[in-house]
PDB file of C-alpha atoms in Angstrom:
ATOM      1  CA  MET A   1       3.625  -1.436  29.668  1.00  0.00           C
ATOM      2  CA  GLU A   2       5.034   1.458  30.659  1.00  0.00           C
ATOM      3  CA  ASN A   3       8.881   1.254  30.501  1.00  0.00           C
ATOM      4  CA  PRO A   4      10.622   2.588  33.362  1.00  0.00           C
ATOM      5  CA  ILE A   5      13.881   3.017  31.998  1.00  0.00           C
ATOM      6  CA  LEU A   6      12.329   5.732  30.276  1.00  0.00           C
ATOM      7  CA  SER A   7      11.625   9.140  31.404  1.00  0.00           C
ATOM      8  CA  PRO A   8       8.100  10.942  32.126  1.00  0.00           C
ATOM      9  CA  PRO A   9       7.565  13.413  29.195  1.00  0.00           C
ATOM     10  CA  PRO A  10       8.292  15.899  28.551  1.00  0.00           C
ATOM     11  CA  ARG A  11      11.715  14.863  26.922  1.00  0.00           C
ATOM     12  CA  SER A  12      13.623  16.897  25.184  1.00  0.00           C
ATOM     13  CA  LEU A  13      15.287  16.343  21.953  1.00  0.00           C
ATOM     14  CA  SER A  14      17.380  18.508  20.579  1.00  0.00           C
ATOM     15  CA  LEU A  15      16.478  21.059  17.602  1.00  0.00           C
ATOM     16  CA  LEU A  16      19.375  19.274  15.598  1.00  0.00           C
ATOM     17  CA  SER A  17      17.963  16.079  16.261  1.00  0.00           C
ATOM     18  CA  ARG A  18      13.997  16.972  15.606  1.00  0.00           C
ATOM     19  CA  LEU A  19      15.571  18.465  12.436  1.00  0.00           C
ATOM     20  CA  ILE A  20      16.895  14.898  11.183  1.00  0.00           C
ATOM     21  CA  ILE A  21      13.750  13.324  12.183  1.00  0.00           C
ATOM     22  CA  LEU A  22      11.895  15.652  10.439  1.00  0.00           C
ATOM     23  CA  THR A  23      13.560  15.490   7.241  1.00  0.00           C
ATOM     24  CA  ARG A  24      13.868  11.526   6.996  1.00  0.00           C
ATOM     25  CA  GLY A  25      12.049   8.976   4.813  1.00  0.00           C
ATOM     26  CA  THR A  26      11.901   7.637   1.094  1.00  0.00           C
ATOM     27  CA  VAL A  27       8.456  10.366   0.814  1.00  0.00           C
ATOM     28  CA  GLN A  28      10.342  12.880   2.314  1.00  0.00           C
ATOM     29  CA  GLN A  29      13.382  12.889  -0.131  1.00  0.00           C
ATOM     30  CA  MET A  30      11.328  12.204  -3.180  1.00  0.00           C
ATOM     31  CA  GLY A  31       9.285  14.841  -2.272  1.00  0.00           C
ATOM     32  CA  TRP A  32      12.236  18.010  -1.913  1.00  0.00           C
ATOM     33  CA  PHE A  33      13.702  16.276  -5.368  1.00  0.00           C
ATOM     34  CA  PHE A  34      10.206  16.792  -7.117  1.00  0.00           C
ATOM     35  CA  LEU A  35      10.213  20.807  -5.619  1.00  0.00           C
ATOM     36  CA  CYS A  36      14.114  21.086  -6.243  1.00  0.00           C
ATOM     37  CA  PHE A  37      14.016  20.494  -9.642  1.00  0.00           C
ATOM     38  CA  GLY A  38      10.552  21.422 -10.375  1.00  0.00           C
ATOM     39  CA  MET A  39      11.074  24.808  -9.525  1.00  0.00           C
ATOM     40  CA  ILE A  40      14.141  24.495 -11.864  1.00  0.00           C
ATOM     41  CA  PHE A  41      10.730  24.949 -14.724  1.00  0.00           C
ATOM     42  CA  PHE A  42       8.811  27.050 -12.530  1.00  0.00           C
ATOM     43  CA  TRP A  43      11.909  30.217 -13.170  1.00  0.00           C
ATOM     44  CA  VAL A  44      12.550  29.251 -16.474  1.00  0.00           C
ATOM     45  CA  PHE A  45       9.069  28.857 -17.890  1.00  0.00           C
ATOM     46  CA  PHE A  46       6.124  29.786 -15.501  1.00  0.00           C
ATOM     47  CA  MET A  47       7.945  33.142 -14.602  1.00  0.00           C
ATOM     48  CA  ASN A  48       8.989  33.671 -18.414  1.00  0.00           C
ATOM     49  CA  SER A  49       4.974  32.888 -19.045  1.00  0.00           C
ATOM     50  CA  GLU A  50       1.768  34.768 -19.498  1.00  0.00           C
ATOM     51  CA  ALA A  51       0.775  32.881 -16.672  1.00  0.00           C
ATOM     52  CA  ARG A  52       2.664  35.266 -14.248  1.00  0.00           C
ATOM     53  CA  TYR A  53       0.092  38.179 -15.024  1.00  0.00           C
ATOM     54  CA  TRP A  54      -3.154  36.276 -14.799  1.00  0.00           C
ATOM     55  CA  PHE A  55      -3.519  38.741 -11.552  1.00  0.00           C
ATOM     56  CA  GLU A  56      -2.744  41.578 -12.324  1.00  0.00           C
ATOM     57  CA  TRP A  57      -5.362  44.394 -12.335  1.00  0.00           C
ATOM     58  CA  THR A  58      -4.066  47.328 -14.553  1.00  0.00           C
ATOM     59  CA  SER A  59      -5.810  49.764 -16.891  1.00  0.00           C
ATOM     60  CA  TRP A  60      -4.533  50.052 -20.327  1.00  0.00           C
ATOM     61  CA  GLU A  61      -4.482  52.839 -21.885  1.00  0.00           C
ATOM     62  CA  ALA A  62      -4.008  53.005 -26.455  1.00  0.00           C
ATOM     63  CA  GLN A  63      -0.977  54.632 -27.572  1.00  0.00           C
ATOM     64  CA  GLN A  64       0.642  53.989 -30.224  1.00  0.00           C
ATOM     65  CA  GLY A  65       4.894  52.850 -30.997  1.00  0.00           C
ATOM     66  CA  GLU A  66       7.336  52.482 -33.007  1.00  0.00           C
ATOM     67  CA  ILE A  67       9.065  48.932 -33.835  1.00  0.00           C
ATOM     68  CA  THR A  68      12.891  49.565 -33.294  1.00  0.00           C
ATOM     69  CA  ALA A  69      14.583  46.107 -33.154  1.00  0.00           C
ATOM     70  CA  ILE A  70      13.899  42.681 -33.844  1.00  0.00           C
ATOM     71  CA  SER A  71      15.592  40.038 -32.790  1.00  0.00           C
ATOM     72  CA  ALA A  72      15.180  35.894 -32.355  1.00  0.00           C
ATOM     73  CA  THR A  73      15.527  34.410 -28.664  1.00  0.00           C
ATOM     74  CA  SER A  74      16.788  31.479 -27.686  1.00  0.00           C
ATOM     75  CA  SER A  75      13.143  29.729 -27.683  1.00  0.00           C
ATOM     76  CA  TYR A  76      10.329  27.345 -29.284  1.00  0.00           C
ATOM     77  CA  VAL A  77       6.613  27.517 -29.266  1.00  0.00           C
ATOM     78  CA  ASN A  78       5.052  25.132 -31.268  1.00  0.00           C
ATOM     79  CA  GLU A  79       8.274  24.307 -33.551  1.00  0.00           C
ATOM     80  CA  GLN A  80       8.223  28.426 -33.988  1.00  0.00           C
ATOM     81  CA  ARG A  81      11.440  30.224 -33.028  1.00  0.00           C
ATOM     82  CA  VAL A  82       9.695  33.048 -30.425  1.00  0.00           C
ATOM     83  CA  MET A  83      10.787  36.541 -31.644  1.00  0.00           C
ATOM     84  CA  GLU A  84      11.345  39.841 -29.489  1.00  0.00           C
ATOM     85  CA  TYR A  85      10.079  43.288 -30.691  1.00  0.00           C
ATOM     86  CA  THR A  86      11.829  46.186 -29.357  1.00  0.00           C
ATOM     87  CA  TYR A  87       9.457  49.086 -29.912  1.00  0.00           C
ATOM     88  CA  ARG A  88       9.585  52.855 -28.505  1.00  0.00           C
ATOM     89  CA  TYR A  89       6.996  55.360 -27.352  1.00  0.00           C
ATOM     90  CA  THR A  90       6.286  58.760 -26.271  1.00  0.00           C
ATOM     91  CA  TRP A  91       4.329  59.075 -22.936  1.00  0.00           C
ATOM     92  CA  ASP A  92       3.811  62.044 -21.137  1.00  0.00           C
ATOM     93  CA  GLY A  93       6.883  63.673 -23.075  1.00  0.00           C
ATOM     94  CA  GLU A  94       9.273  60.946 -22.144  1.00  0.00           C
ATOM     95  CA  VAL A  95      10.322  58.745 -24.891  1.00  0.00           C
ATOM     96  CA  SER A  96      10.078  54.924 -23.454  1.00  0.00           C
ATOM     97  CA  LEU A  97      11.230  51.578 -24.685  1.00  0.00           C
ATOM     98  CA  GLY A  98       9.158  48.675 -24.781  1.00  0.00           C
ATOM     99  CA  SER A  99       9.120  44.729 -25.695  1.00  0.00           C
ATOM    100  CA  GLY A 100       6.872  42.414 -26.606  1.00  0.00           C
ATOM    101  CA  PHE A 101       7.473  38.330 -27.782  1.00  0.00           C
ATOM    102  CA  GLY A 102       5.810  36.495 -30.814  1.00  0.00           C
ATOM    103  CA  PRO A 103       6.209  34.200 -33.628  1.00  0.00           C
ATOM    104  CA  ALA A 104       8.044  36.395 -37.068  1.00  0.00           C
ATOM    105  CA  GLY A 105       6.610  38.240 -39.351  1.00  0.00           C
ATOM    106  CA  MET A 106       3.995  40.175 -37.357  1.00  0.00           C
ATOM    107  CA  TYR A 107       5.573  43.638 -37.474  1.00  0.00           C
ATOM    108  CA  GLN A 108       8.902  44.897 -39.872  1.00  0.00           C
ATOM    109  CA  THR A 109      11.186  47.446 -37.610  1.00  0.00           C
ATOM    110  CA  GLY A 110      10.596  51.222 -38.195  1.00  0.00           C
ATOM    111  CA  ALA A 111       6.636  50.147 -38.570  1.00  0.00           C
ATOM    112  CA  ASN A 112       4.448  51.553 -36.254  1.00  0.00           C
ATOM    113  CA  CYS A 113       2.426  49.758 -33.557  1.00  0.00           C
ATOM    114  CA  PRO A 114      -0.738  49.759 -31.658  1.00  0.00           C
ATOM    115  CA  ILE A 115       0.395  49.819 -28.166  1.00  0.00           C
ATOM    116  CA  GLU A 116      -0.932  49.896 -24.466  1.00  0.00           C
ATOM    117  CA  VAL A 117       0.410  51.599 -21.999  1.00  0.00           C
ATOM    118  CA  ASN A 118      -0.315  51.682 -17.975  1.00  0.00           C
ATOM    119  CA  PRO A 119      -1.899  55.561 -16.782  1.00  0.00           C
ATOM    120  CA  SER A 120      -0.580  55.146 -13.349  1.00  0.00           C
ATOM    121  CA  ASP A 121       3.050  53.727 -14.405  1.00  0.00           C
ATOM    122  CA  GLY A 122       4.394  55.558 -17.711  1.00  0.00           C
ATOM    123  CA  LEU A 123       7.239  53.095 -17.874  1.00  0.00           C
ATOM    124  CA  GLU A 124       4.825  50.097 -18.020  1.00  0.00           C
ATOM    125  CA  SER A 125       3.187  48.727 -21.598  1.00  0.00           C
ATOM    126  CA  ARG A 126       2.246  45.859 -23.747  1.00  0.00           C
ATOM    127  CA  LEU A 127       2.393  45.396 -27.283  1.00  0.00           C
ATOM    128  CA  VAL A 128      -1.459  44.381 -28.653  1.00  0.00           C
ATOM    129  CA  GLY A 129      -1.083  40.919 -30.115  1.00  0.00           C
ATOM    130  CA  ALA A 130       2.072  39.792 -28.955  1.00  0.00           C
ATOM    131  CA  ARG A 131       2.724  38.470 -25.802  1.00  0.00           C
ATOM    132  CA  ARG A 132       4.367  40.411 -22.676  1.00  0.00           C
ATOM    133  CA  ALA A 133       6.298  37.415 -21.682  1.00  0.00           C
ATOM    134  CA  THR A 134       8.543  34.692 -24.083  1.00  0.00           C
ATOM    135  CA  PHE A 135       5.445  31.900 -23.268  1.00  0.00           C
ATOM    136  CA  PRO A 136       1.738  31.595 -23.672  1.00  0.00           C
ATOM    137  CA  ALA A 137      -0.112  31.267 -20.178  1.00  0.00           C
ATOM    138  CA  TRP A 138       0.000  26.964 -21.127  1.00  0.00           C
ATOM    139  CA  ALA A 139       3.144  27.396 -19.920  1.00  0.00           C
ATOM    140  CA  ALA A 140       2.050  27.606 -16.432  1.00  0.00           C
ATOM    141  CA  PHE A 141       1.603  23.583 -16.442  1.00  0.00           C
ATOM    142  CA  VAL A 142       5.335  23.190 -14.915  1.00  0.00           C
ATOM    143  CA  VAL A 143       4.182  24.636 -11.315  1.00  0.00           C
ATOM    144  CA  LEU A 144       2.516  20.875 -11.080  1.00  0.00           C
ATOM    145  CA  PHE A 145       6.027  19.408 -10.455  1.00  0.00           C
ATOM    146  CA  PRO A 146       7.448  21.573  -7.589  1.00  0.00           C
ATOM    147  CA  LEU A 147       3.695  21.117  -6.109  1.00  0.00           C
ATOM    148  CA  ILE A 148       3.466  17.072  -6.056  1.00  0.00           C
ATOM    149  CA  GLY A 149       6.878  17.857  -4.998  1.00  0.00           C
ATOM    150  CA  LEU A 150       5.410  19.814  -2.164  1.00  0.00           C
ATOM    151  CA  GLY A 151       2.432  17.687  -1.611  1.00  0.00           C
ATOM    152  CA  MET A 152       4.631  14.513  -0.534  1.00  0.00           C
ATOM    153  CA  ILE A 153       7.025  17.199   1.529  1.00  0.00           C
ATOM    154  CA  LEU A 154       3.934  17.934   4.027  1.00  0.00           C
ATOM    155  CA  TYR A 155       2.316  14.667   3.969  1.00  0.00           C
ATOM    156  CA  ALA A 156       5.722  12.953   5.216  1.00  0.00           C
ATOM    157  CA  PHE A 157       6.006  15.996   7.687  1.00  0.00           C
ATOM    158  CA  ARG A 158       2.851  15.303   9.090  1.00  0.00           C
ATOM    159  CA  GLN A 159       4.447  11.919  10.323  1.00  0.00           C
ATOM    160  CA  ASN A 160       6.992  13.014  11.598  1.00  0.00           C
ATOM    161  CA  PHE A 161       6.073  15.186  13.280  1.00  0.00           C
ATOM    162  CA  LYS A 162       4.107  13.031  14.693  1.00  0.00           C
ATOM    163  CA  ARG A 163       7.179  10.946  15.833  1.00  0.00           C
ATOM    164  CA  ILE A 164       8.644  13.986  17.219  1.00  0.00           C
ATOM    165  CA  ASP A 165       5.447  14.803  19.513  1.00  0.00           C
ATOM    166  CA  LEU A 166       5.471  11.319  20.403  1.00  0.00           C
ATOM    167  CA  LEU A 167       9.332  11.515  21.539  1.00  0.00           C
ATOM    168  CA  ARG A 168       9.163  14.121  23.599  1.00  0.00           C
ATOM    169  CA  TYR A 169       5.210  13.284  24.950  1.00  0.00           C
ATOM    170  CA  GLY A 170       4.083   9.625  24.443  1.00  0.00           C
ATOM    171  CA  LEU A 171       4.102   7.012  26.853  1.00  0.00           C
ATOM    172  CA  LEU A 172       6.381   3.516  26.404  1.00  0.00           C
ATOM    173  CA  ALA A 173       4.731   0.670  25.931  1.00  0.00           C
ATOM    174  CA  LYS A 174       5.007  -3.106  24.102  1.00  0.00           C
ATOM    175  CA  GLY A 175       3.339  -4.888  21.901  1.00  0.00           C
ATOM    176  CA  THR A 176       2.515  -8.065  19.905  1.00  0.00           C
ATOM    177  CA  LEU A 177       2.692  -8.609  16.384  1.00  0.00           C
ATOM    178  CA  ILE A 178      -1.082  -9.844  15.037  1.00  0.00           C
ATOM    179  CA  GLU A 179      -0.333  -9.046  11.247  1.00  0.00           C
ATOM    180  CA  LYS A 180       2.061  -9.001   8.079  1.00  0.00           C
ATOM    181  CA  GLU A 181       1.176  -8.048   5.222  1.00  0.00           C
ATOM    182  CA  LYS A 182       2.780  -6.805   1.786  1.00  0.00           C
ATOM    183  CA  THR A 183       1.752  -3.233   1.150  1.00  0.00           C
ATOM    184  CA  GLY A 184       2.755  -4.143  -2.867  1.00  0.00           C
ATOM    185  CA  ALA A 185       5.967  -1.181  -2.181  1.00  0.00           C
ATOM    186  CA  GLU A 186       9.477  -1.992  -2.916  1.00  0.00           C
ATOM    187  CA  ILE A 187      12.635  -0.680  -1.069  1.00  0.00           C
ATOM    188  CA  ASN A 188      15.717  -1.135  -2.521  1.00  0.00           C
ATOM    189  CA  ASN A 189      14.392  -4.278  -4.485  1.00  0.00           C
ATOM    190  CA  SER A 190      13.051  -4.784  -0.635  1.00  0.00           C
ATOM    191  CA  PRO A 191       9.389  -5.856  -0.474  1.00  0.00           C
ATOM    192  CA  VAL A 192       7.421  -3.035   2.641  1.00  0.00           C
ATOM    193  CA  TYR A 193       5.401  -4.770   5.188  1.00  0.00           C
ATOM    194  CA  ARG A 194       2.859  -3.565   6.902  1.00  0.00           C
ATOM    195  CA  TYR A 195       2.914  -4.875  10.998  1.00  0.00           C
ATOM    196  CA  THR A 196      -0.031  -4.641  12.942  1.00  0.00           C
ATOM    197  CA  PHE A 197       1.196  -4.677  16.646  1.00  0.00           C
ATOM    198  CA  SER A 198      -1.339  -5.041  19.761  1.00  0.00           C
ATOM    199  CA  PHE A 199      -0.942  -2.647  22.819  1.00  0.00           C
ATOM    200  CA  LYS A 200      -2.511  -2.432  26.031  1.00  0.00           C
ATOM    201  CA  ALA A 201      -2.815   1.388  26.927  1.00  0.00           C
ATOM    202  CA  ILE A 202      -2.367   2.743  30.966  1.00  0.00           C
ATOM    203  CA  ASP A 203      -6.388   3.399  30.736  1.00  0.00           C
ATOM    204  CA  GLY A 204      -6.576  -0.635  30.793  1.00  0.00           C
ATOM    205  CA  LYS A 205      -8.022  -1.212  26.933  1.00  0.00           C
ATOM    206  CA  THR A 206      -6.523  -2.341  24.095  1.00  0.00           C
ATOM    207  CA  TYR A 207      -5.672  -0.817  20.602  1.00  0.00           C
ATOM    208  CA  GLN A 208      -3.550  -1.693  17.784  1.00  0.00           C
ATOM    209  CA  VAL A 209      -0.542   0.065  15.880  1.00  0.00           C
ATOM    210  CA  LYS A 210       0.662  -0.450  11.916  1.00  0.00           C
ATOM    211  CA  GLY A 211       4.396   0.388  11.068  1.00  0.00           C
ATOM    212  CA  ASP A 212       5.231  -0.264   7.209  1.00  0.00           C
ATOM    213  CA  THR A 213       9.726  -0.637   6.758  1.00  0.00           C
ATOM    214  CA  HIS A 214      11.128  -2.976   3.906  1.00  0.00           C
ATOM    215  CA  LEU A 215      13.902  -3.290   7.047  1.00  0.00           C
ATOM    216  CA  ALA A 216      11.877  -6.595   8.553  1.00  0.00           C
ATOM    217  CA  HIS A 217      14.180  -7.400  11.145  1.00  0.00           C
ATOM    218  CA  LEU A 218      13.409  -3.647  12.891  1.00  0.00           C
ATOM    219  CA  LEU A 219       9.625  -5.160  14.022  1.00  0.00           C
ATOM    220  CA  GLU A 220      10.506  -9.109  13.952  1.00  0.00           C
ATOM    221  CA  ASP A 221      14.083  -8.950  16.376  1.00  0.00           C
ATOM    222  CA  ASP A 222      11.870  -9.394  19.719  1.00  0.00           C
ATOM    223  CA  LEU A 223       9.462 -10.794  20.790  1.00  0.00           C
ATOM    224  CA  LEU A 224       7.240  -7.706  21.996  1.00  0.00           C
ATOM    225  CA  GLU A 225       8.373  -5.107  20.015  1.00  0.00           C
ATOM    226  CA  ARG A 226       8.474  -0.701  21.948  1.00  0.00           C
ATOM    227  CA  LEU A 227       6.021   1.967  20.939  1.00  0.00           C
ATOM    228  CA  LEU A 228       5.281   4.850  21.851  1.00  0.00           C
ATOM    229  CA  TYR A 229       1.287   6.343  22.070  1.00  0.00           C
ATOM    230  CA  ALA A 230      -0.761   9.480  23.622  1.00  0.00           C
ATOM    231  CA  LYS A 231      -2.271   9.103  26.862  1.00  0.00           C
ATOM    232  CA  ALA A 232      -4.913  11.551  25.891  1.00  0.00           C
ATOM    233  CA  ASP A 233      -5.901   9.202  22.225  1.00  0.00           C
ATOM    234  CA  PRO A 234      -3.546   6.051  22.500  1.00  0.00           C
ATOM    235  CA  THR A 235      -4.981   5.710  18.872  1.00  0.00           C
ATOM    236  CA  TYR A 236      -2.148   7.739  18.463  1.00  0.00           C
ATOM    237  CA  ALA A 237       0.964   5.988  18.125  1.00  0.00           C
ATOM    238  CA  VAL A 238       4.278   4.583  16.692  1.00  0.00           C
ATOM    239  CA  LEU A 239       7.044   2.168  16.536  1.00  0.00           C
ATOM    240  CA  PHE A 240       9.574   2.625  18.548  1.00  0.00           C
ATOM    241  CA  ASP A 241      12.133   0.864  15.723  1.00  0.00           C
ATOM    242  CA  THR A 242      10.676   2.574  12.404  1.00  0.00           C
ATOM    243  CA  ILE A 243      11.407   6.213  13.774  1.00  0.00           C
ATOM    244  CA  ARG A 244      14.544   6.231  11.336  1.00  0.00           C
ATOM    245  CA  PRO A 245      17.690   7.120  12.366  1.00  0.00           C
ATOM    246  CA  SER A 246      17.587   5.034  15.521  1.00  0.00           C
ATOM    247  CA  ILE A 247      16.914   6.961  18.610  1.00  0.00           C
ATOM    248  CA  HIS A 248      18.941   5.207  21.725  1.00  0.00           C
ATOM    249  CA  ILE A 249      17.401   5.838  25.336  1.00  0.00           C
ATOM    250  CA  LEU A 250      20.265   6.790  27.784  1.00  0.00           C
ATOM    251  CA  PRO A 251      20.402   5.339  31.293  1.00  0.00           C
ATOM    252  CA  GLY A 252      18.511   8.575  32.627  1.00  0.00           C
ATOM    253  CA  GLY A 253      15.852   7.676  30.400  1.00  0.00           C
ATOM    254  CA  GLN A 254      16.168  10.761  28.384  1.00  0.00           C
ATOM    255  CA  TYR A 255      17.422  10.738  24.898  1.00  0.00           C
ATOM    256  CA  GLN A 256      20.718  10.830  22.964  1.00  0.00           C
ATOM    257  CA  ALA A 257      20.882  13.533  20.753  1.00  0.00           C
ATOM    258  CA  LEU A 258      21.969  12.572  17.456  1.00  0.00           C
ATOM    259  CA  SER A 259      25.042  13.567  15.233  1.00  0.00           C
ATOM    260  CA  LEU A 260      25.586  16.048  12.901  1.00  0.00           C
ATOM    261  CA  PHE A 261      26.915  12.662  10.623  1.00  0.00           C
ATOM    262  CA  GLN A 262      23.241  11.355  10.518  1.00  0.00           C
ATOM    263  CA  GLY A 263      21.374  14.118   9.103  1.00  0.00           C
ATOM    264  CA  ALA A 264      22.512  13.042   5.245  1.00  0.00           C
ATOM    265  CA  GLY A 265      18.613  13.478   4.817  1.00  0.00           C
ATOM    266  CA  LEU A 266      18.684  17.227   4.907  1.00  0.00           C
ATOM    267  CA  ILE A 267      21.555  17.944   1.972  1.00  0.00           C
ATOM    268  CA  LEU A 268      18.928  17.793  -0.161  1.00  0.00           C
ATOM    269  CA  PRO A 269      16.364  20.209   1.617  1.00  0.00           C
ATOM    270  CA  LEU A 270      19.061  22.683   3.083  1.00  0.00           C
ATOM    271  CA  LEU A 271      20.436  22.676  -0.805  1.00  0.00           C
ATOM    272  CA  THR A 272      16.695  23.063  -2.390  1.00  0.00           C
ATOM    273  CA  LEU A 273      16.198  26.006   0.468  1.00  0.00           C
ATOM    274  CA  LEU A 274      19.458  27.845  -0.635  1.00  0.00           C
ATOM    275  CA  ILE A 275      19.388  27.086  -4.665  1.00  0.00           C
ATOM    276  CA  HIS A 276      16.060  28.791  -5.070  1.00  0.00           C
ATOM    277  CA  GLY A 277      15.855  31.211  -2.020  1.00  0.00           C
ATOM    278  CA  THR A 278      18.903  32.729  -4.200  1.00  0.00           C
ATOM    279  CA  ILE A 279      17.175  32.495  -7.403  1.00  0.00           C
ATOM    280  CA  ALA A 280      14.361  34.851  -6.126  1.00  0.00           C
ATOM    281  CA  TRP A 281      16.740  36.892  -3.966  1.00  0.00           C
ATOM    282  CA  ILE A 282      18.050  38.017  -7.595  1.00  0.00           C
ATOM    283  CA  PHE A 283      14.372  37.592  -9.324  1.00  0.00           C
ATOM    284  CA  TYR A 284      12.713  40.214  -6.515  1.00  0.00           C
ATOM    285  CA  MET A 285      16.012  41.580  -5.332  1.00  0.00           C
ATOM    286  CA  LEU A 286      17.861  43.711  -8.168  1.00  0.00           C
TER     287      LEU A 286
END
């Protein structure tokens, strides 16, 4: 049944409260962790690999160059140190420099070398038989780590958007516990249980809602548990006490705004965006 202390929808929910709810949850935080640290490998390996040139459609023109310097990089591929070969060439009457990467022994200083030049941009060239980047294209596998993190974030976003949507537009009802089962997962050495509650919606029909938590007291402290459901589709529902952090209903029927002190879940997303946003700016703007 509906609880009259909750004001009718749409109910107000501050922007900060939405952001705090949106970034809460173990899956969400693990996703940001994978994304944050995975992007480090992305910048170090992928952006310094041949893979970054996969989608470059350039026609090249054969030209002759001369090796002017050979230097050892700090990187290794297949336990061989990667060498940087610097060469010079003349294009359209101008002398330009380029570089290629590969194992030791490819060329000697002063040797002639075959190169290819982009005819539409004479400053862009590549050393035939060498890489244009430090690492081979297979280094692209490192994108799996940030992609896994992004997938976890998007999955958690979907769940948390549902909570925000129901907080604003859902109807309040009370459900009866009909099943409790272990999921096999654990959080902080506490087993995670899946609770199933039965409730009657405004259309007079009975529906079920499920919720997972390792905090058993949240869903076992009351004989009837509060829940929110969508009027148009009562199967779209969430148990009120599984929404974290706890949302308090004020005497007027509106929600109490969450404070910044409850926003610990915002720290990792903000750090990730700040760190990698800065790196992206350095890469593409400088």
